[in-house]
Amino acid sequence: MKYLKRPFCPNCERPRRTCLCSVMVRLDSRYRIVILQDPIEARHALSTAPLLEKSLRNAQRNIDETFDPQVVIGPDWQDCAVLVYPGENPISAEHIREQPQRNTLIFLDGTWRKTGRLLRLNAWLQLLPRMALDAKSQRSNYRIRRSPRADGLATIEAAVQCLNALESERDFSPMLRAFDTMIDFQITAMGKKTYLRNHKND
């Protein structure tokens, strides 16, 4: 028996029946966004990195386990990049704004275990200053994927919080409409009873 492939939207790359184009935005930012995505996460249907990449004109997504900083960022990577990830002695948004050369924000996309592995496999990331997000200011709305950390955010949520802190005169929250709609579609597909049984205490 032959199975027909589901038709996909060429723009948002989601199945036609769950197309997100009507709620997606395309924004500009002073900061370049570089997403380093774990290959397994790239195959996950509910990954938010593609939404982030499509929501910002200066975002780029790179899928692999190891990365060459000169290729994905450029020869000045040590001077221009900041890693958005928890760590010791993080720098503040204000500190980053005072360094105009720091115009590239790196996000690791995957589970905590997978992003920890990306850190180990790419020793150059340890050379970068880190910006840690305010865990108390936002609770994740990723209602169907569990995080082992209370401060765990989806990659697109982390990017919105980070950019709102760095460019306080603007609001990047509209980027989350596509994320919230994607989750709503999934909850509808699984059924309310199944969702409540498996995720009501998340």
Tab-separated table of N, CA, C and O in Angstrom, residues 54-153:
chain	number	residue	atom	x	y	z
A	54	LYS	N	12.766	31.855	10.706
A	54	LYS	CA	11.875	32.493	9.748
A	54	LYS	C	11.285	33.800	10.276
A	54	LYS	O	10.760	34.606	9.507
A	55	SER	N	11.375	34.019	11.580
A	55	SER	CA	10.780	35.220	12.174
A	55	SER	C	11.718	36.413	12.166
A	55	SER	O	11.271	37.547	12.353
A	56	LEU	N	13.016	36.177	11.983
A	56	LEU	CA	14.002	37.252	11.987
A	56	LEU	C	14.798	37.232	10.691
A	56	LEU	O	15.327	36.196	10.290
A	57	ARG	N	14.911	38.373	10.068
A	57	ARG	CA	15.601	38.427	8.777
A	57	ARG	C	17.093	38.132	8.899
A	57	ARG	O	17.715	37.693	7.936
A	58	ASN	N	17.670	38.408	10.058
A	58	ASN	CA	19.112	38.184	10.208
A	58	ASN	C	19.411	36.981	11.099
A	58	ASN	O	20.380	36.980	11.857
A	59	ALA	N	18.568	35.962	11.006
A	59	ALA	CA	18.815	34.719	11.747
A	59	ALA	C	19.266	33.629	10.785
A	59	ALA	O	18.815	33.565	9.641
A	60	GLN	N	20.159	32.782	11.267
A	60	GLN	CA	20.610	31.656	10.459
A	60	GLN	C	20.686	30.415	11.337
A	60	GLN	O	21.101	30.478	12.494
A	61	ARG	N	20.258	29.286	10.793
A	61	ARG	CA	20.246	28.022	11.534
A	61	ARG	C	21.272	27.081	10.931
A	61	ARG	O	21.346	26.894	9.720
A	62	ASN	N	22.088	26.485	11.790
A	62	ASN	CA	23.134	25.561	11.381
A	62	ASN	C	22.901	24.233	12.090
A	62	ASN	O	22.784	24.191	13.317
A	63	ILE	N	22.827	23.148	11.333
A	63	ILE	CA	22.509	21.832	11.895
A	63	ILE	C	23.723	20.931	11.809
A	63	ILE	O	24.209	20.624	10.726
A	64	ASP	N	24.243	20.523	12.963
A	64	ASP	CA	25.389	19.613	13.004
A	64	ASP	C	25.716	19.354	14.467
A	64	ASP	O	25.037	19.856	15.370
A	65	GLU	N	26.771	18.593	14.705
A	65	GLU	CA	27.250	18.366	16.070
A	65	GLU	C	28.475	19.202	16.379
A	65	GLU	O	28.702	19.576	17.527
A	66	THR	N	29.274	19.478	15.364
A	66	THR	CA	30.444	20.337	15.542
A	66	THR	C	30.403	21.447	14.496
A	66	THR	O	29.916	21.251	13.379
A	67	PHE	N	30.925	22.609	14.901
A	67	PHE	CA	30.855	23.786	14.041
A	67	PHE	C	32.194	24.516	14.054
A	67	PHE	O	32.874	24.573	15.078
A	68	ASP	N	32.534	25.080	12.913
A	68	ASP	CA	33.718	25.920	12.801
A	68	ASP	C	33.261	27.367	12.986
A	68	ASP	O	32.482	27.879	12.174
A	69	PRO	N	33.707	28.052	14.046
A	69	PRO	CA	33.228	29.414	14.294
A	69	PRO	C	33.536	30.383	13.161
A	69	PRO	O	32.778	31.323	12.915
A	70	GLN	N	34.637	30.160	12.470
A	70	GLN	CA	34.971	31.062	11.363
A	70	GLN	C	34.000	30.896	10.206
A	70	GLN	O	33.785	31.834	9.430
A	71	VAL	N	33.416	29.702	10.092
A	71	VAL	CA	32.457	29.445	9.010
A	71	VAL	C	31.075	29.963	9.377
A	71	VAL	O	30.423	30.643	8.580
A	72	VAL	N	30.605	29.658	10.592
A	72	VAL	CA	29.228	30.024	10.957
A	72	VAL	C	29.111	31.465	11.447
A	72	VAL	O	28.019	32.041	11.414
A	73	ILE	N	30.223	32.064	11.898
A	73	ILE	CA	30.172	33.438	12.406
A	73	ILE	C	31.075	34.359	11.607
A	73	ILE	O	30.662	35.403	11.116
A	74	GLY	N	32.342	33.976	11.474
A	74	GLY	CA	33.290	34.813	10.748
A	74	GLY	C	34.602	34.904	11.496
A	74	GLY	O	34.725	34.442	12.639
A	75	PRO	N	35.618	35.511	10.892
A	75	PRO	CA	36.949	35.552	11.502
A	75	PRO	C	37.001	36.348	12.809
A	75	PRO	O	37.897	36.141	13.617
A	76	ASP	N	36.031	37.235	13.029
A	76	ASP	CA	36.029	38.048	14.250
A	76	ASP	C	35.100	37.469	15.319
A	76	ASP	O	34.624	38.191	16.190
A	77	TRP	N	34.875	36.156	15.269
A	77	TRP	CA	33.875	35.530	16.132
A	77	TRP	C	34.117	35.780	17.615
A	77	TRP	O	33.177	35.963	18.387
A	78	GLN	N	35.372	35.809	18.044
A	78	GLN	CA	35.649	36.001	19.471
A	78	GLN	C	35.301	37.407	19.952
A	78	GLN	O	34.986	37.612	21.121
A	79	ASP	N	35.346	38.365	19.045
A	79	ASP	CA	35.064	39.751	19.417
A	79	ASP	C	33.591	40.113	19.288
A	79	ASP	O	33.103	41.012	19.988
A	80	CYS	N	32.861	39.415	18.403
A	80	CYS	CA	31.495	39.863	18.106
A	80	CYS	C	30.401	38.999	18.720
A	80	CYS	O	29.242	39.426	18.773
A	81	ALA	N	30.733	37.786	19.201
A	81	ALA	CA	29.687	36.848	19.593
A	81	ALA	C	29.474	36.755	21.102
A	81	ALA	O	30.404	36.943	21.899
A	82	VAL	N	28.227	36.470	21.462
A	82	VAL	CA	27.824	36.188	22.837
A	82	VAL	C	27.021	34.894	22.820
A	82	VAL	O	26.156	34.708	21.955
A	83	LEU	N	27.297	34.002	23.755
A	83	LEU	CA	26.545	32.757	23.881
A	83	LEU	C	25.407	32.967	24.872
A	83	LEU	O	25.644	33.324	26.034
A	84	VAL	N	24.183	32.755	24.430
A	84	VAL	CA	23.021	32.893	25.311
A	84	VAL	C	22.758	31.524	25.931
A	84	VAL	O	22.118	30.648	25.326
A	85	TYR	N	23.277	31.351	27.139
A	85	TYR	CA	23.228	30.032	27.794
A	85	TYR	C	23.645	30.222	29.249
A	85	TYR	O	24.520	31.045	29.534
A	86	PRO	N	23.047	29.483	30.176
A	86	PRO	CA	23.435	29.629	31.586
A	86	PRO	C	24.909	29.329	31.803
A	86	PRO	O	25.501	28.483	31.128
A	87	GLY	N	25.517	30.025	32.726
A	87	GLY	CA	26.926	29.804	33.036
A	87	GLY	C	27.377	30.726	34.150
A	87	GLY	O	26.621	31.578	34.620
A	88	GLU	N	28.599	30.546	34.563
A	88	GLU	CA	29.159	31.386	35.622
A	88	GLU	C	29.496	32.776	35.084
A	88	GLU	O	29.909	32.932	33.943
A	89	ASN	N	29.299	33.763	35.929
A	89	ASN	CA	29.641	35.160	35.618
A	89	ASN	C	29.048	35.638	34.296
A	89	ASN	O	29.760	36.147	33.412
A	90	PRO	N	27.736	35.500	34.139
A	90	PRO	CA	27.125	35.973	32.885
A	90	PRO	C	27.167	37.495	32.802
A	90	PRO	O	27.227	38.186	33.820
A	91	ILE	N	27.159	38.007	31.585
A	91	ILE	CA	27.138	39.453	31.394
A	91	ILE	C	25.690	39.894	31.193
A	91	ILE	O	24.847	39.123	30.743
A	92	SER	N	25.406	41.129	31.512
A	92	SER	CA	24.049	41.646	31.444
A	92	SER	C	23.741	42.198	30.059
A	92	SER	O	24.643	42.467	29.251
A	93	ALA	N	22.443	42.406	29.800
A	93	ALA	CA	22.031	43.040	28.545
A	93	ALA	C	22.636	44.428	28.427
A	93	ALA	O	23.082	44.845	27.355
A	94	GLU	N	22.677	45.141	29.536
A	94	GLU	CA	23.256	46.489	29.528
A	94	GLU	C	24.720	46.446	29.123
A	94	GLU	O	25.193	47.285	28.346
A	95	HIS	N	25.455	45.464	29.629
A	95	HIS	CA	26.879	45.331	29.300
A	95	HIS	C	27.061	45.042	27.808
A	95	HIS	O	27.983	45.576	27.175
A	96	ILE	N	26.187	44.220	27.255
A	96	ILE	CA	26.275	43.910	25.830
A	96	ILE	C	25.969	45.147	24.995
A	96	ILE	O	26.648	45.427	23.996
A	97	ARG	N	24.966	45.913	25.400
A	97	ARG	CA	24.618	47.126	24.657
A	97	ARG	C	25.759	48.122	24.638
A	97	ARG	O	25.907	48.904	23.689
A	98	GLU	N	26.601	48.097	25.668
A	98	GLU	CA	27.736	49.016	25.738
A	98	GLU	C	28.902	48.572	24.863
A	98	GLU	O	29.889	49.291	24.743
A	99	GLN	N	28.798	47.391	24.271
A	99	GLN	CA	29.842	46.870	23.386
A	99	GLN	C	29.246	46.656	21.995
A	99	GLN	O	28.800	45.554	21.674
A	100	PRO	N	29.198	47.681	21.176
A	100	PRO	CA	28.535	47.565	19.866
A	100	PRO	C	29.125	46.490	18.965
A	100	PRO	O	28.449	46.005	18.051
A	101	GLN	N	30.383	46.103	19.234
A	101	GLN	CA	30.963	45.043	18.407
A	101	GLN	C	30.342	43.684	18.722
A	101	GLN	O	30.411	42.746	17.911
A	102	ARG	N	29.701	43.561	19.905
A	102	ARG	CA	29.035	42.312	20.285
A	102	ARG	C	27.645	42.304	19.646
A	102	ARG	O	26.651	42.653	20.245
A	103	ASN	N	27.613	41.924	18.382
A	103	ASN	CA	26.368	42.014	17.627
A	103	ASN	C	25.836	40.669	17.156
A	103	ASN	O	24.922	40.596	16.341
A	104	THR	N	26.395	39.577	17.678
A	104	THR	CA	25.985	38.232	17.267
A	104	THR	C	25.600	37.421	18.501
A	104	THR	O	26.399	37.283	19.428
A	105	LEU	N	24.385	36.893	18.504
A	105	LEU	CA	23.878	36.104	19.622
A	105	LEU	C	23.772	34.648	19.188
A	105	LEU	O	23.124	34.337	18.188
A	106	ILE	N	24.407	33.773	19.960
A	106	ILE	CA	24.403	32.343	19.635
A	106	ILE	C	23.441	31.610	20.557
A	106	ILE	O	23.505	31.744	21.780
A	107	PHE	N	22.554	30.819	19.966
A	107	PHE	CA	21.613	29.992	20.710
A	107	PHE	C	21.864	28.530	20.366
A	107	PHE	O	22.027	28.184	19.192
A	108	LEU	N	21.883	27.671	21.385
A	108	LEU	CA	22.006	26.230	21.186
A	108	LEU	C	20.608	25.630	21.225
A	108	LEU	O	19.849	25.872	22.166
A	109	ASP	N	20.269	24.844	20.223
A	109	ASP	CA	18.910	24.307	20.132
A	109	ASP	C	18.919	22.791	20.274
A	109	ASP	O	19.532	22.081	19.490
A	110	GLY	N	18.201	22.331	21.298
A	110	GLY	CA	18.081	20.909	21.581
A	110	GLY	C	17.649	20.729	23.020
A	110	GLY	O	17.410	21.709	23.735
A	111	THR	N	17.538	19.510	23.471
A	111	THR	CA	17.263	19.267	24.879
A	111	THR	C	18.459	19.735	25.697
A	111	THR	O	19.546	19.987	25.148
A	112	TRP	N	18.283	19.853	27.022
A	112	TRP	CA	19.417	20.264	27.858
A	112	TRP	C	20.590	19.298	27.703
A	112	TRP	O	21.746	19.716	27.660
A	113	ARG	N	20.294	18.020	27.603
A	113	ARG	CA	21.378	17.047	27.430
A	113	ARG	C	22.089	17.257	26.100
A	113	ARG	O	23.316	17.220	26.011
A	114	LYS	N	21.303	17.508	25.069
A	114	LYS	CA	21.891	17.697	23.737
A	114	LYS	C	22.674	19.009	23.653
A	114	LYS	O	23.748	19.067	23.028
A	115	THR	N	22.167	20.076	24.253
A	115	THR	CA	22.918	21.334	24.198
A	115	THR	C	24.189	21.239	25.040
A	115	THR	O	25.211	21.832	24.686
A	116	GLY	N	24.133	20.470	26.143
A	116	GLY	CA	25.349	20.236	26.919
A	116	GLY	C	26.393	19.506	26.092
A	116	GLY	O	27.597	19.796	26.188
A	117	ARG	N	25.931	18.590	25.271
A	117	ARG	CA	26.849	17.869	24.386
A	117	ARG	C	27.437	18.803	23.334
A	117	ARG	O	28.629	18.711	23.006
A	118	LEU	N	26.619	19.687	22.788
A	118	LEU	CA	27.143	20.664	21.822
A	118	LEU	C	28.243	21.508	22.460
A	118	LEU	O	29.250	21.824	21.814
A	119	LEU	N	28.040	21.885	23.720
A	119	LEU	CA	29.067	22.657	24.424
A	119	LEU	C	30.366	21.869	24.537
A	119	LEU	O	31.453	22.409	24.347
A	120	ARG	N	30.267	20.594	24.872
A	120	ARG	CA	31.478	19.772	25.031
A	120	ARG	C	32.189	19.545	23.701
A	120	ARG	O	33.421	19.513	23.652
A	121	LEU	N	31.407	19.373	22.639
A	121	LEU	CA	32.007	19.083	21.337
A	121	LEU	C	32.584	20.317	20.654
A	121	LEU	O	33.390	20.196	19.730
A	122	ASN	N	32.150	21.489	21.106
A	122	ASN	CA	32.610	22.739	20.491
A	122	ASN	C	33.274	23.602	21.553
A	122	ASN	O	32.667	24.525	22.106
A	123	ALA	N	34.533	23.282	21.827
A	123	ALA	CA	35.257	23.940	22.919
A	123	ALA	C	35.347	25.450	22.727
A	123	ALA	O	35.452	26.197	23.701
A	124	TRP	N	35.281	25.918	21.505
A	124	TRP	CA	35.384	27.358	21.242
A	124	TRP	C	34.249	28.137	21.891
A	124	TRP	O	34.415	29.322	22.210
A	125	LEU	N	33.108	27.485	22.120
A	125	LEU	CA	31.988	28.169	22.766
A	125	LEU	C	32.338	28.615	24.179
A	125	LEU	O	31.808	29.609	24.682
A	126	GLN	N	33.239	27.871	24.824
A	126	GLN	CA	33.634	28.203	26.196
A	126	GLN	C	34.443	29.498	26.257
A	126	GLN	O	34.614	30.074	27.346
A	127	LEU	N	34.923	29.955	25.140
A	127	LEU	CA	35.730	31.183	25.104
A	127	LEU	C	34.870	32.444	25.010
A	127	LEU	O	35.400	33.554	25.130
A	128	LEU	N	33.576	32.261	24.812
A	128	LEU	CA	32.695	33.403	24.596
A	128	LEU	C	32.052	33.869	25.900
A	128	LEU	O	31.770	33.062	26.788
A	129	PRO	N	31.792	35.168	26.019
A	129	PRO	CA	31.004	35.644	27.159
A	129	PRO	C	29.585	35.091	27.043
A	129	PRO	O	29.101	34.822	25.934
A	130	ARG	N	28.955	34.918	28.199
A	130	ARG	CA	27.598	34.361	28.205
A	130	ARG	C	26.591	35.361	28.741
A	130	ARG	O	26.876	36.122	29.658
A	131	MET	N	25.426	35.301	28.148
A	131	MET	CA	24.289	36.057	28.658
A	131	MET	C	23.272	35.052	29.173
A	131	MET	O	22.802	34.193	28.421
A	132	ALA	N	22.951	35.121	30.448
A	132	ALA	CA	21.949	34.236	31.034
A	132	ALA	C	20.626	34.988	31.133
A	132	ALA	O	20.595	36.175	31.454
A	133	LEU	N	19.537	34.299	30.842
A	133	LEU	CA	18.225	34.928	30.874
A	133	LEU	C	17.675	34.958	32.290
A	133	LEU	O	18.083	34.175	33.153
A	134	ASP	N	16.747	35.860	32.527
A	134	ASP	CA	16.111	35.981	33.832
A	134	ASP	C	15.052	34.894	33.965
A	134	ASP	O	13.968	34.993	33.381
A	135	ALA	N	15.373	33.851	34.734
A	135	ALA	CA	14.475	32.699	34.847
A	135	ALA	C	13.158	33.050	35.520
A	135	ALA	O	12.145	32.379	35.318
A	136	LYS	N	13.142	34.123	36.315
A	136	LYS	CA	11.933	34.472	37.051
A	136	LYS	C	10.949	35.293	36.222
A	136	LYS	O	9.800	35.451	36.607
A	137	SER	N	11.413	35.829	35.114
A	137	SER	CA	10.574	36.756	34.361
A	137	SER	C	9.628	36.071	33.392
A	137	SER	O	8.687	36.703	32.894
A	138	GLN	N	9.846	34.805	33.095
A	138	GLN	CA	9.002	34.133	32.109
A	138	GLN	C	8.961	32.639	32.370
A	138	GLN	O	9.988	31.995	32.546
A	139	ARG	N	7.772	32.088	32.382
A	139	ARG	CA	7.594	30.646	32.443
A	139	ARG	C	7.278	30.159	31.037
A	139	ARG	O	6.475	30.764	30.317
A	140	SER	N	7.894	29.077	30.637
A	140	SER	CA	7.715	28.594	29.281
A	140	SER	C	6.264	28.195	29.001
A	140	SER	O	5.579	27.635	29.849
A	141	ASN	N	5.841	28.497	27.785
A	141	ASN	CA	4.517	28.077	27.326
A	141	ASN	C	4.619	26.837	26.438
A	141	ASN	O	3.691	26.519	25.710
A	142	TYR	N	5.752	26.158	26.534
A	142	TYR	CA	5.976	24.928	25.755
A	142	TYR	C	5.231	23.798	26.455
A	142	TYR	O	5.821	22.939	27.096
A	143	ARG	N	3.932	23.771	26.289
A	143	ARG	CA	3.058	22.970	27.127
A	143	ARG	C	3.115	21.473	26.866
A	143	ARG	O	2.555	20.689	27.635
A	144	ILE	N	3.763	21.052	25.792
A	144	ILE	CA	3.748	19.627	25.473
A	144	ILE	C	5.139	19.008	25.429
A	144	ILE	O	5.303	17.870	25.012
A	145	ARG	N	6.145	19.757	25.865
A	145	ARG	CA	7.486	19.194	25.997
A	145	ARG	C	8.018	19.581	27.369
A	145	ARG	O	8.037	20.751	27.732
A	146	ARG	N	8.461	18.602	28.118
A	146	ARG	CA	8.934	18.846	29.466
A	146	ARG	C	10.394	19.280	29.465
A	146	ARG	O	11.192	18.819	28.675
A	147	SER	N	10.718	20.158	30.380
A	147	SER	CA	12.109	20.548	30.601
A	147	SER	C	12.494	20.135	32.014
A	147	SER	O	11.712	20.299	32.948
A	148	PRO	N	13.707	19.582	32.190
A	148	PRO	CA	14.134	19.214	33.540
A	148	PRO	C	14.489	20.415	34.405
A	148	PRO	O	14.730	20.270	35.594
A	149	ARG	N	14.506	21.590	33.815
A	149	ARG	CA	14.866	22.804	34.550
A	149	ARG	C	13.672	23.739	34.625
A	149	ARG	O	12.932	23.915	33.657
A	150	ALA	N	13.516	24.368	35.775
A	150	ALA	CA	12.408	25.315	35.949
A	150	ALA	C	12.566	26.518	35.044
A	150	ALA	O	11.579	27.165	34.680
A	151	ASP	N	13.815	26.861	34.684
A	151	ASP	CA	14.059	28.029	33.827
A	151	ASP	C	14.153	27.662	32.350
A	151	ASP	O	14.587	28.464	31.534
A	152	GLY	N	13.747	26.445	32.023
A	152	GLY	CA	13.853	26.005	30.641
A	152	GLY	C	12.859	26.718	29.732
A	152	GLY	O	11.670	26.801	30.030
A	153	LEU	N	13.364	27.256	28.619
A	153	LEU	CA	12.529	27.935	27.635
A	153	LEU	C	12.757	27.307	26.270
A	153	LEU	O	13.840	26.786	25.981
